[in-house]
JSON list of C-alpha atoms in Angstrom, two decimals:
[
{"chain": "A", "resi": 1, "resn": "MET", "atom": "CA", "xyz": [8.18, -11.99, 32.54]},
{"chain": "A", "resi": 2, "resn": "ASP", "atom": "CA", "xyz": [10.91, -10.52, 34.70]},
{"chain": "A", "resi": 3, "resn": "PHE", "atom": "CA", "xyz": [14.37, -11.69, 33.63]},
{"chain": "A", "resi": 4, "resn": "ARG", "atom": "CA", "xyz": [16.40, -9.68, 36.15]},
{"chain": "A", "resi": 5, "resn": "ASN", "atom": "CA", "xyz": [17.37, -12.92, 37.92]},
{"chain": "A", "resi": 6, "resn": "CYS", "atom": "CA", "xyz": [18.76, -14.40, 34.68]},
{"chain": "A", "resi": 7, "resn": "THR", "atom": "CA", "xyz": [22.53, -14.31, 34.33]},
{"chain": "A", "resi": 8, "resn": "VAL", "atom": "CA", "xyz": [23.40, -15.31, 30.78]},
{"chain": "A", "resi": 9, "resn": "GLY", "atom": "CA", "xyz": [26.96, -16.48, 30.20]},
{"chain": "A", "resi": 10, "resn": "ILE", "atom": "CA", "xyz": [27.98, -15.64, 26.63]},
{"chain": "A", "resi": 11, "resn": "VAL", "atom": "CA", "xyz": [30.81, -18.00, 25.70]},
{"chain": "A", "resi": 12, "resn": "ASP", "atom": "CA", "xyz": [33.57, -15.69, 24.48]},
{"chain": "A", "resi": 13, "resn": "TYR", "atom": "CA", "xyz": [35.92, -17.95, 22.52]},
{"chain": "A", "resi": 14, "resn": "GLN", "atom": "CA", "xyz": [36.93, -15.34, 19.94]},
{"chain": "A", "resi": 15, "resn": "ALA", "atom": "CA", "xyz": [34.67, -16.77, 17.25]},
{"chain": "A", "resi": 16, "resn": "GLY", "atom": "CA", "xyz": [31.39, -14.91, 17.58]},
{"chain": "A", "resi": 17, "resn": "ASN", "atom": "CA", "xyz": [29.81, -11.50, 17.29]},
{"chain": "A", "resi": 18, "resn": "ILE", "atom": "CA", "xyz": [28.76, -10.94, 20.87]},
{"chain": "A", "resi": 19, "resn": "HIS", "atom": "CA", "xyz": [27.92, -7.25, 21.09]},
{"chain": "A", "resi": 20, "resn": "SER", "atom": "CA", "xyz": [24.50, -7.38, 19.40]},
{"chain": "A", "resi": 21, "resn": "ILE", "atom": "CA", "xyz": [23.32, -10.36, 21.44]},
{"chain": "A", "resi": 22, "resn": "GLN", "atom": "CA", "xyz": [24.62, -8.74, 24.61]},
{"chain": "A", "resi": 23, "resn": "SER", "atom": "CA", "xyz": [22.57, -5.62, 23.84]},
{"chain": "A", "resi": 24, "resn": "ALA", "atom": "CA", "xyz": [19.44, -7.66, 23.09]},
{"chain": "A", "resi": 25, "resn": "LEU", "atom": "CA", "xyz": [19.69, -9.53, 26.40]},
{"chain": "A", "resi": 26, "resn": "GLU", "atom": "CA", "xyz": [20.21, -6.29, 28.30]},
{"chain": "A", "resi": 27, "resn": "TYR", "atom": "CA", "xyz": [17.14, -4.83, 26.56]},
{"chain": "A", "resi": 28, "resn": "LEU", "atom": "CA", "xyz": [15.10, -7.77, 27.89]},
{"chain": "A", "resi": 29, "resn": "GLY", "atom": "CA", "xyz": [16.35, -7.12, 31.42]},
{"chain": "A", "resi": 30, "resn": "ALA", "atom": "CA", "xyz": [18.69, -10.10, 31.68]},
{"chain": "A", "resi": 31, "resn": "GLY", "atom": "CA", "xyz": [22.27, -9.82, 32.91]},
{"chain": "A", "resi": 32, "resn": "PRO", "atom": "CA", "xyz": [24.71, -11.01, 30.22]},
{"chain": "A", "resi": 33, "resn": "ILE", "atom": "CA", "xyz": [28.33, -11.67, 31.13]},
{"chain": "A", "resi": 34, "resn": "LEU", "atom": "CA", "xyz": [31.21, -12.65, 28.87]},
{"chain": "A", "resi": 35, "resn": "VAL", "atom": "CA", "xyz": [32.62, -16.03, 29.88]},
{"chain": "A", "resi": 36, "resn": "ARG", "atom": "CA", "xyz": [36.33, -16.57, 29.24]},
{"chain": "A", "resi": 37, "resn": "GLU", "atom": "CA", "xyz": [37.12, -18.74, 32.30]},
{"chain": "A", "resi": 38, "resn": "PRO", "atom": "CA", "xyz": [35.57, -22.22, 32.81]},
{"chain": "A", "resi": 39, "resn": "GLY", "atom": "CA", "xyz": [34.49, -21.61, 36.39]},
{"chain": "A", "resi": 40, "resn": "ALA", "atom": "CA", "xyz": [32.05, -18.88, 35.39]},
{"chain": "A", "resi": 41, "resn": "LEU", "atom": "CA", "xyz": [29.98, -21.39, 33.42]},
{"chain": "A", "resi": 42, "resn": "MET", "atom": "CA", "xyz": [28.93, -23.10, 36.64]},
{"chain": "A", "resi": 43, "resn": "GLU", "atom": "CA", "xyz": [27.52, -19.88, 38.10]},
{"chain": "A", "resi": 44, "resn": "VAL", "atom": "CA", "xyz": [25.16, -18.65, 35.36]},
{"chain": "A", "resi": 45, "resn": "THR", "atom": "CA", "xyz": [21.47, -19.44, 34.88]},
{"chain": "A", "resi": 46, "resn": "HIS", "atom": "CA", "xyz": [21.68, -19.62, 31.06]},
{"chain": "A", "resi": 47, "resn": "ILE", "atom": "CA", "xyz": [24.44, -20.08, 28.49]},
{"chain": "A", "resi": 48, "resn": "LEU", "atom": "CA", "xyz": [24.68, -18.67, 25.00]},
{"chain": "A", "resi": 49, "resn": "LEU", "atom": "CA", "xyz": [27.06, -20.16, 22.43]},
{"chain": "A", "resi": 50, "resn": "PRO", "atom": "CA", "xyz": [27.56, -17.82, 19.45]},
{"chain": "A", "resi": 51, "resn": "GLY", "atom": "CA", "xyz": [29.53, -18.54, 16.31]},
{"chain": "A", "resi": 52, "resn": "VAL", "atom": "CA", "xyz": [30.39, -16.62, 13.16]},
{"chain": "A", "resi": 53, "resn": "GLY", "atom": "CA", "xyz": [32.52, -17.79, 10.24]},
{"chain": "A", "resi": 54, "resn": "ALA", "atom": "CA", "xyz": [33.74, -21.21, 9.20]},
{"chain": "A", "resi": 55, "resn": "PHE", "atom": "CA", "xyz": [32.70, -24.26, 11.23]},
{"chain": "A", "resi": 56, "resn": "GLY", "atom": "CA", "xyz": [36.25, -25.64, 11.50]},
{"chain": "A", "resi": 57, "resn": "HIS", "atom": "CA", "xyz": [37.63, -22.34, 12.78]},
{"chain": "A", "resi": 58, "resn": "CYS", "atom": "CA", "xyz": [34.90, -22.06, 15.43]},
{"chain": "A", "resi": 59, "resn": "ALA", "atom": "CA", "xyz": [35.37, -25.68, 16.53]},
{"chain": "A", "resi": 60, "resn": "ALA", "atom": "CA", "xyz": [39.12, -25.16, 16.87]},
{"chain": "A", "resi": 61, "resn": "ARG", "atom": "CA", "xyz": [38.69, -21.89, 18.77]},
{"chain": "A", "resi": 62, "resn": "LEU", "atom": "CA", "xyz": [36.26, -23.51, 21.21]},
{"chain": "A", "resi": 63, "resn": "GLN", "atom": "CA", "xyz": [38.64, -26.37, 21.93]},
{"chain": "A", "resi": 64, "resn": "ALA", "atom": "CA", "xyz": [41.59, -23.99, 22.29]},
{"chain": "A", "resi": 65, "resn": "SER", "atom": "CA", "xyz": [39.64, -21.87, 24.77]},
{"chain": "A", "resi": 66, "resn": "GLY", "atom": "CA", "xyz": [39.57, -24.70, 27.32]},
{"chain": "A", "resi": 67, "resn": "LEU", "atom": "CA", "xyz": [35.88, -24.01, 27.94]},
{"chain": "A", "resi": 68, "resn": "ALA", "atom": "CA", "xyz": [34.39, -27.10, 26.25]},
{"chain": "A", "resi": 69, "resn": "PRO", "atom": "CA", "xyz": [34.72, -29.63, 29.13]},
{"chain": "A", "resi": 70, "resn": "THR", "atom": "CA", "xyz": [33.16, -27.28, 31.69]},
{"chain": "A", "resi": 71, "resn": "LEU", "atom": "CA", "xyz": [30.52, -26.22, 29.19]},
{"chain": "A", "resi": 72, "resn": "GLU", "atom": "CA", "xyz": [29.56, -29.89, 28.81]},
{"chain": "A", "resi": 73, "resn": "ARG", "atom": "CA", "xyz": [29.30, -30.33, 32.59]},
{"chain": "A", "resi": 74, "resn": "ALA", "atom": "CA", "xyz": [27.19, -27.21, 32.98]},
{"chain": "A", "resi": 75, "resn": "VAL", "atom": "CA", "xyz": [24.76, -28.38, 30.30]},
{"chain": "A", "resi": 76, "resn": "PHE", "atom": "CA", "xyz": [24.50, -32.07, 31.11]},
{"chain": "A", "resi": 77, "resn": "GLU", "atom": "CA", "xyz": [25.21, -32.27, 34.84]},
{"chain": "A", "resi": 78, "resn": "ARG", "atom": "CA", "xyz": [23.67, -29.01, 36.04]},
{"chain": "A", "resi": 79, "resn": "GLY", "atom": "CA", "xyz": [21.00, -28.80, 33.33]},
{"chain": "A", "resi": 80, "resn": "THR", "atom": "CA", "xyz": [21.80, -25.19, 32.49]},
{"chain": "A", "resi": 81, "resn": "PRO", "atom": "CA", "xyz": [19.80, -24.08, 29.43]},
{"chain": "A", "resi": 82, "resn": "LEU", "atom": "CA", "xyz": [22.06, -23.40, 26.44]},
{"chain": "A", "resi": 83, "resn": "LEU", "atom": "CA", "xyz": [21.23, -21.56, 23.23]},
{"chain": "A", "resi": 84, "resn": "GLY", "atom": "CA", "xyz": [23.51, -22.06, 20.21]},
{"chain": "A", "resi": 85, "resn": "ILE", "atom": "CA", "xyz": [23.25, -19.40, 17.51]},
{"chain": "A", "resi": 86, "resn": "CYS", "atom": "CA", "xyz": [24.30, -19.77, 13.85]},
{"chain": "A", "resi": 87, "resn": "VAL", "atom": "CA", "xyz": [27.63, -21.68, 13.88]},
{"chain": "A", "resi": 88, "resn": "GLY", "atom": "CA", "xyz": [27.05, -22.11, 17.61]},
{"chain": "A", "resi": 89, "resn": "MET", "atom": "CA", "xyz": [24.05, -24.21, 16.59]},
{"chain": "A", "resi": 90, "resn": "GLN", "atom": "CA", "xyz": [26.04, -26.20, 14.04]},
{"chain": "A", "resi": 91, "resn": "LEU", "atom": "CA", "xyz": [28.74, -27.05, 16.59]},
{"chain": "A", "resi": 92, "resn": "LEU", "atom": "CA", "xyz": [26.17, -29.25, 18.38]},
{"chain": "A", "resi": 93, "resn": "ALA", "atom": "CA", "xyz": [26.12, -31.58, 15.35]},
{"chain": "A", "resi": 94, "resn": "ASP", "atom": "CA", "xyz": [28.39, -34.58, 14.83]},
{"chain": "A", "resi": 95, "resn": "HIS", "atom": "CA", "xyz": [30.09, -33.24, 11.75]},
{"chain": "A", "resi": 96, "resn": "SER", "atom": "CA", "xyz": [30.18, -30.47, 9.16]},
{"chain": "A", "resi": 97, "resn": "GLU", "atom": "CA", "xyz": [31.24, -30.95, 5.57]},
{"chain": "A", "resi": 98, "resn": "GLU", "atom": "CA", "xyz": [32.46, -27.35, 5.33]},
{"chain": "A", "resi": 99, "resn": "MET", "atom": "CA", "xyz": [36.05, -26.92, 4.05]},
{"chain": "A", "resi": 100, "resn": "GLY", "atom": "CA", "xyz": [36.73, -30.63, 3.84]},
{"chain": "A", "resi": 101, "resn": "GLY", "atom": "CA", "xyz": [34.96, -31.61, 7.03]},
{"chain": "A", "resi": 102, "resn": "SER", "atom": "CA", "xyz": [35.30, -31.03, 10.78]},
{"chain": "A", "resi": 103, "resn": "ASP", "atom": "CA", "xyz": [33.86, -32.74, 13.84]},
{"chain": "A", "resi": 104, "resn": "GLY", "atom": "CA", "xyz": [31.46, -30.97, 16.16]},
{"chain": "A", "resi": 105, "resn": "LEU", "atom": "CA", "xyz": [30.54, -31.57, 19.78]},
{"chain": "A", "resi": 106, "resn": "GLY", "atom": "CA", "xyz": [27.97, -34.24, 18.88]},
{"chain": "A", "resi": 107, "resn": "TRP", "atom": "CA", "xyz": [25.61, -33.20, 21.68]},
{"chain": "A", "resi": 108, "resn": "ILE", "atom": "CA", "xyz": [22.55, -33.30, 19.44]},
{"chain": "A", "resi": 109, "resn": "GLY", "atom": "CA", "xyz": [24.11, -35.14, 16.52]},
{"chain": "A", "resi": 110, "resn": "GLY", "atom": "CA", "xyz": [23.24, -34.90, 12.87]},
{"chain": "A", "resi": 111, "resn": "ALA", "atom": "CA", "xyz": [25.12, -33.33, 9.99]},
{"chain": "A", "resi": 112, "resn": "VAL", "atom": "CA", "xyz": [25.81, -29.85, 8.67]},
{"chain": "A", "resi": 113, "resn": "ARG", "atom": "CA", "xyz": [25.74, -29.73, 4.88]},
{"chain": "A", "resi": 114, "resn": "GLN", "atom": "CA", "xyz": [26.00, -27.03, 2.25]},
{"chain": "A", "resi": 115, "resn": "ILE", "atom": "CA", "xyz": [22.77, -25.48, 1.01]},
{"chain": "A", "resi": 116, "resn": "PRO", "atom": "CA", "xyz": [22.27, -26.95, -2.50]},
{"chain": "A", "resi": 117, "resn": "ALA", "atom": "CA", "xyz": [22.76, -24.48, -5.31]},
{"chain": "A", "resi": 118, "resn": "ALA", "atom": "CA", "xyz": [19.88, -23.96, -7.75]},
{"chain": "A", "resi": 119, "resn": "PRO", "atom": "CA", "xyz": [19.01, -21.33, -10.38]},
{"chain": "A", "resi": 120, "resn": "ALA", "atom": "CA", "xyz": [16.57, -19.49, -8.11]},
{"chain": "A", "resi": 121, "resn": "VAL", "atom": "CA", "xyz": [18.44, -20.10, -4.85]},
{"chain": "A", "resi": 122, "resn": "ARG", "atom": "CA", "xyz": [21.12, -17.69, -3.69]},
{"chain": "A", "resi": 123, "resn": "VAL", "atom": "CA", "xyz": [23.92, -19.02, -1.53]},
{"chain": "A", "resi": 124, "resn": "PRO", "atom": "CA", "xyz": [24.78, -17.79, 1.02]},
{"chain": "A", "resi": 125, "resn": "HIS", "atom": "CA", "xyz": [21.26, -17.53, 2.40]},
{"chain": "A", "resi": 126, "resn": "VAL", "atom": "CA", "xyz": [21.22, -13.95, 3.64]},
{"chain": "A", "resi": 127, "resn": "GLY", "atom": "CA", "xyz": [18.15, -12.04, 4.77]},
{"chain": "A", "resi": 128, "resn": "TRP", "atom": "CA", "xyz": [14.70, -12.67, 6.15]},
{"chain": "A", "resi": 129, "resn": "ASN", "atom": "CA", "xyz": [12.90, -15.98, 5.86]},
{"chain": "A", "resi": 130, "resn": "ASP", "atom": "CA", "xyz": [9.97, -17.52, 7.65]},
{"chain": "A", "resi": 131, "resn": "VAL", "atom": "CA", "xyz": [10.26, -20.34, 10.14]},
{"chain": "A", "resi": 132, "resn": "LEU", "atom": "CA", "xyz": [7.46, -22.82, 10.77]},
{"chain": "A", "resi": 133, "resn": "PHE", "atom": "CA", "xyz": [7.22, -23.91, 14.40]},
{"chain": "A", "resi": 134, "resn": "GLU", "atom": "CA", "xyz": [6.58, -27.65, 14.40]},
{"chain": "A", "resi": 135, "resn": "GLU", "atom": "CA", "xyz": [6.24, -27.75, 18.20]},
{"chain": "A", "resi": 136, "resn": "ASN", "atom": "CA", "xyz": [5.30, -25.25, 20.87]},
{"chain": "A", "resi": 137, "resn": "PHE", "atom": "CA", "xyz": [8.24, -23.24, 22.15]},
{"chain": "A", "resi": 138, "resn": "GLY", "atom": "CA", "xyz": [7.68, -20.59, 24.77]},
{"chain": "A", "resi": 139, "resn": "GLU", "atom": "CA", "xyz": [5.65, -17.78, 23.22]},
{"chain": "A", "resi": 140, "resn": "PHE", "atom": "CA", "xyz": [5.44, -19.57, 19.86]},
{"chain": "A", "resi": 141, "resn": "ALA", "atom": "CA", "xyz": [2.63, -22.04, 19.16]},
{"chain": "A", "resi": 142, "resn": "GLN", "atom": "CA", "xyz": [2.85, -25.13, 17.00]},
{"chain": "A", "resi": 143, "resn": "GLY", "atom": "CA", "xyz": [1.93, -24.17, 13.44]},
{"chain": "A", "resi": 144, "resn": "GLU", "atom": "CA", "xyz": [2.92, -20.52, 13.88]},
{"chain": "A", "resi": 145, "resn": "ARG", "atom": "CA", "xyz": [5.22, -18.84, 11.38]},
{"chain": "A", "resi": 146, "resn": "ALA", "atom": "CA", "xyz": [7.65, -16.04, 12.14]},
{"chain": "A", "resi": 147, "resn": "ASP", "atom": "CA", "xyz": [10.29, -14.18, 10.15]},
{"chain": "A", "resi": 148, "resn": "PHE", "atom": "CA", "xyz": [13.92, -14.30, 11.27]},
{"chain": "A", "resi": 149, "resn": "TYR", "atom": "CA", "xyz": [17.20, -13.03, 9.85]},
{"chain": "A", "resi": 150, "resn": "PHE", "atom": "CA", "xyz": [19.62, -15.62, 8.39]},
{"chain": "A", "resi": 151, "resn": "ASP", "atom": "CA", "xyz": [23.21, -15.45, 7.16]},
{"chain": "A", "resi": 152, "resn": "HIS", "atom": "CA", "xyz": [24.69, -18.87, 6.30]},
{"chain": "A", "resi": 153, "resn": "SER", "atom": "CA", "xyz": [25.82, -21.19, 3.53]},
{"chain": "A", "resi": 154, "resn": "PHE", "atom": "CA", "xyz": [25.59, -24.46, 5.48]},
{"chain": "A", "resi": 155, "resn": "ALA", "atom": "CA", "xyz": [22.58, -25.87, 7.29]},
{"chain": "A", "resi": 156, "resn": "TYR", "atom": "CA", "xyz": [21.76, -28.41, 9.98]},
{"chain": "A", "resi": 157, "resn": "HIS", "atom": "CA", "xyz": [20.05, -31.67, 9.05]},
{"chain": "A", "resi": 158, "resn": "ASP", "atom": "CA", "xyz": [18.68, -34.72, 10.86]},
{"chain": "A", "resi": 159, "resn": "PRO", "atom": "CA", "xyz": [19.42, -34.20, 14.56]},
{"chain": "A", "resi": 160, "resn": "ARG", "atom": "CA", "xyz": [19.86, -37.65, 16.11]},
{"chain": "A", "resi": 161, "resn": "LYS", "atom": "CA", "xyz": [19.09, -36.87, 19.74]},
{"chain": "A", "resi": 162, "resn": "GLY", "atom": "CA", "xyz": [16.78, -33.88, 19.57]},
{"chain": "A", "resi": 163, "resn": "HIS", "atom": "CA", "xyz": [13.85, -32.55, 17.60]},
{"chain": "A", "resi": 164, "resn": "THR", "atom": "CA", "xyz": [13.56, -30.03, 14.81]},
{"chain": "A", "resi": 165, "resn": "ILE", "atom": "CA", "xyz": [11.05, -27.67, 16.39]},
{"chain": "A", "resi": 166, "resn": "GLY", "atom": "CA", "xyz": [11.33, -25.01, 13.68]},
{"chain": "A", "resi": 167, "resn": "SER", "atom": "CA", "xyz": [11.93, -25.57, 9.98]},
{"chain": "A", "resi": 168, "resn": "CYS", "atom": "CA", "xyz": [12.83, -23.28, 7.11]},
{"chain": "A", "resi": 169, "resn": "GLN", "atom": "CA", "xyz": [13.00, -23.60, 3.33]},
{"chain": "A", "resi": 170, "resn": "HIS", "atom": "CA", "xyz": [15.79, -22.23, 1.14]},
{"chain": "A", "resi": 171, "resn": "GLY", "atom": "CA", "xyz": [16.29, -24.43, -1.88]},
{"chain": "A", "resi": 172, "resn": "ALA", "atom": "CA", "xyz": [15.65, -27.38, 0.43]},
{"chain": "A", "resi": 173, "resn": "PRO", "atom": "CA", "xyz": [14.19, -27.69, 3.92]},
{"chain": "A", "resi": 174, "resn": "PHE", "atom": "CA", "xyz": [16.56, -27.44, 6.87]},
{"chain": "A", "resi": 175, "resn": "ALA", "atom": "CA", "xyz": [16.39, -27.25, 10.65]},
{"chain": "A", "resi": 176, "resn": "ALA", "atom": "CA", "xyz": [16.06, -23.63, 11.74]},
{"chain": "A", "resi": 177, "resn": "ILE", "atom": "CA", "xyz": [15.55, -24.52, 15.41]},
{"chain": "A", "resi": 178, "resn": "VAL", "atom": "CA", "xyz": [16.56, -27.74, 17.14]},
{"chain": "A", "resi": 179, "resn": "ARG", "atom": "CA", "xyz": [15.87, -28.69, 20.74]},
{"chain": "A", "resi": 180, "resn": "GLN", "atom": "CA", "xyz": [16.95, -31.46, 23.07]},
{"chain": "A", "resi": 181, "resn": "ASP", "atom": "CA", "xyz": [15.75, -30.87, 26.63]},
{"chain": "A", "resi": 182, "resn": "ASN", "atom": "CA", "xyz": [17.73, -27.84, 27.89]},
{"chain": "A", "resi": 183, "resn": "LEU", "atom": "CA", "xyz": [19.68, -27.50, 24.62]},
{"chain": "A", "resi": 184, "resn": "VAL", "atom": "CA", "xyz": [18.20, -25.09, 22.07]},
{"chain": "A", "resi": 185, "resn": "ALA", "atom": "CA", "xyz": [19.87, -24.11, 18.82]},
{"chain": "A", "resi": 186, "resn": "ALA", "atom": "CA", "xyz": [18.88, -21.62, 16.12]},
{"chain": "A", "resi": 187, "resn": "GLN", "atom": "CA", "xyz": [20.38, -21.12, 12.66]},
{"chain": "A", "resi": 188, "resn": "PHE", "atom": "CA", "xyz": [19.09, -17.55, 12.44]},
{"chain": "A", "resi": 189, "resn": "HIS", "atom": "CA", "xyz": [20.28, -14.55, 14.42]},
{"chain": "A", "resi": 190, "resn": "PRO", "atom": "CA", "xyz": [17.63, -13.65, 17.01]},
{"chain": "A", "resi": 191, "resn": "GLU", "atom": "CA", "xyz": [19.58, -10.51, 17.96]},
{"chain": "A", "resi": 192, "resn": "LYS", "atom": "CA", "xyz": [19.06, -9.23, 14.39]},
{"chain": "A", "resi": 193, "resn": "SER", "atom": "CA", "xyz": [15.47, -10.42, 14.04]},
{"chain": "A", "resi": 194, "resn": "GLN", "atom": "CA", "xyz": [13.67, -7.52, 15.69]},
{"chain": "A", "resi": 195, "resn": "THR", "atom": "CA", "xyz": [10.33, -8.38, 17.32]},
{"chain": "A", "resi": 196, "resn": "ALA", "atom": "CA", "xyz": [10.40, -12.10, 16.51]},
{"chain": "A", "resi": 197, "resn": "GLY", "atom": "CA", "xyz": [13.99, -12.36, 17.72]},
{"chain": "A", "resi": 198, "resn": "LEU", "atom": "CA", "xyz": [13.21, -10.77, 21.06]},
{"chain": "A", "resi": 199, "resn": "LYS", "atom": "CA", "xyz": [10.21, -13.08, 21.42]},
{"chain": "A", "resi": 200, "resn": "PHE", "atom": "CA", "xyz": [12.50, -16.04, 20.74]},
{"chain": "A", "resi": 201, "resn": "LEU", "atom": "CA", "xyz": [15.06, -14.88, 23.31]},
{"chain": "A", "resi": 202, "resn": "ARG", "atom": "CA", "xyz": [12.29, -14.41, 25.88]},
{"chain": "A", "resi": 203, "resn": "SER", "atom": "CA", "xyz": [11.15, -17.97, 25.20]},
{"chain": "A", "resi": 204, "resn": "PHE", "atom": "CA", "xyz": [14.69, -19.23, 25.80]},
{"chain": "A", "resi": 205, "resn": "LEU", "atom": "CA", "xyz": [15.15, -17.20, 28.98]},
{"chain": "A", "resi": 206, "resn": "ALA", "atom": "CA", "xyz": [11.93, -18.67, 30.35]},
{"chain": "A", "resi": 207, "resn": "LEU", "atom": "CA", "xyz": [13.62, -22.10, 30.46]},
{"chain": "A", "resi": 208, "resn": "GLN", "atom": "CA", "xyz": [14.78, -22.90, 33.97]},
{"chain": "A", "resi": 209, "resn": "ARG", "atom": "CA", "xyz": [17.61, -25.04, 35.27]},
{"chain": "A", "resi": 210, "resn": "PRO", "atom": "CA", "xyz": [16.34, -27.85, 37.55]},
{"chain": "A", "resi": 211, "resn": "CYS", "atom": "CA", "xyz": [16.77, -27.13, 41.26]}
]
């Protein structure tokens, strides 16, 4: 599929590693731009919300950026597809228990909780793990498994408004991919996941905003 008509606005709120994802999108032929001003969010075909570090820090940085209200309008009024990655995924929940607790955007709902420690379970969860697709998503078929790269200590559980379309197991099951209409969120890093990651990004870019 030709993605040259896709302009992907990467939300640059000083809380995400954007260079690798920018390179991956360029490799696929899409046109990524860094979004620091609210107006730009209304002009792009797709939005990417990254996030690295502590949930509370990322939530505070997003609110301080002034981008959140326009981001909400772009997603819910214009129907622009949005992909949240890592903490960018977790921000779509209602709440995270990390560092005493912080509220998220609540767009998909649910809770972010620490991965339970166990003798054979290393926390943080760093490295490759397989994801089971529980629904079809783009180039991935229901029942398919694919390996992705993870780096996290907290995980998303029980989305209230969307569906867990990809699940993973590390000590306990958690949502690796959640979707609600034009909102897609992944706990793993597709930009670090080689072939499977590029396939996942292609599947996201294939989503179209309603005319």
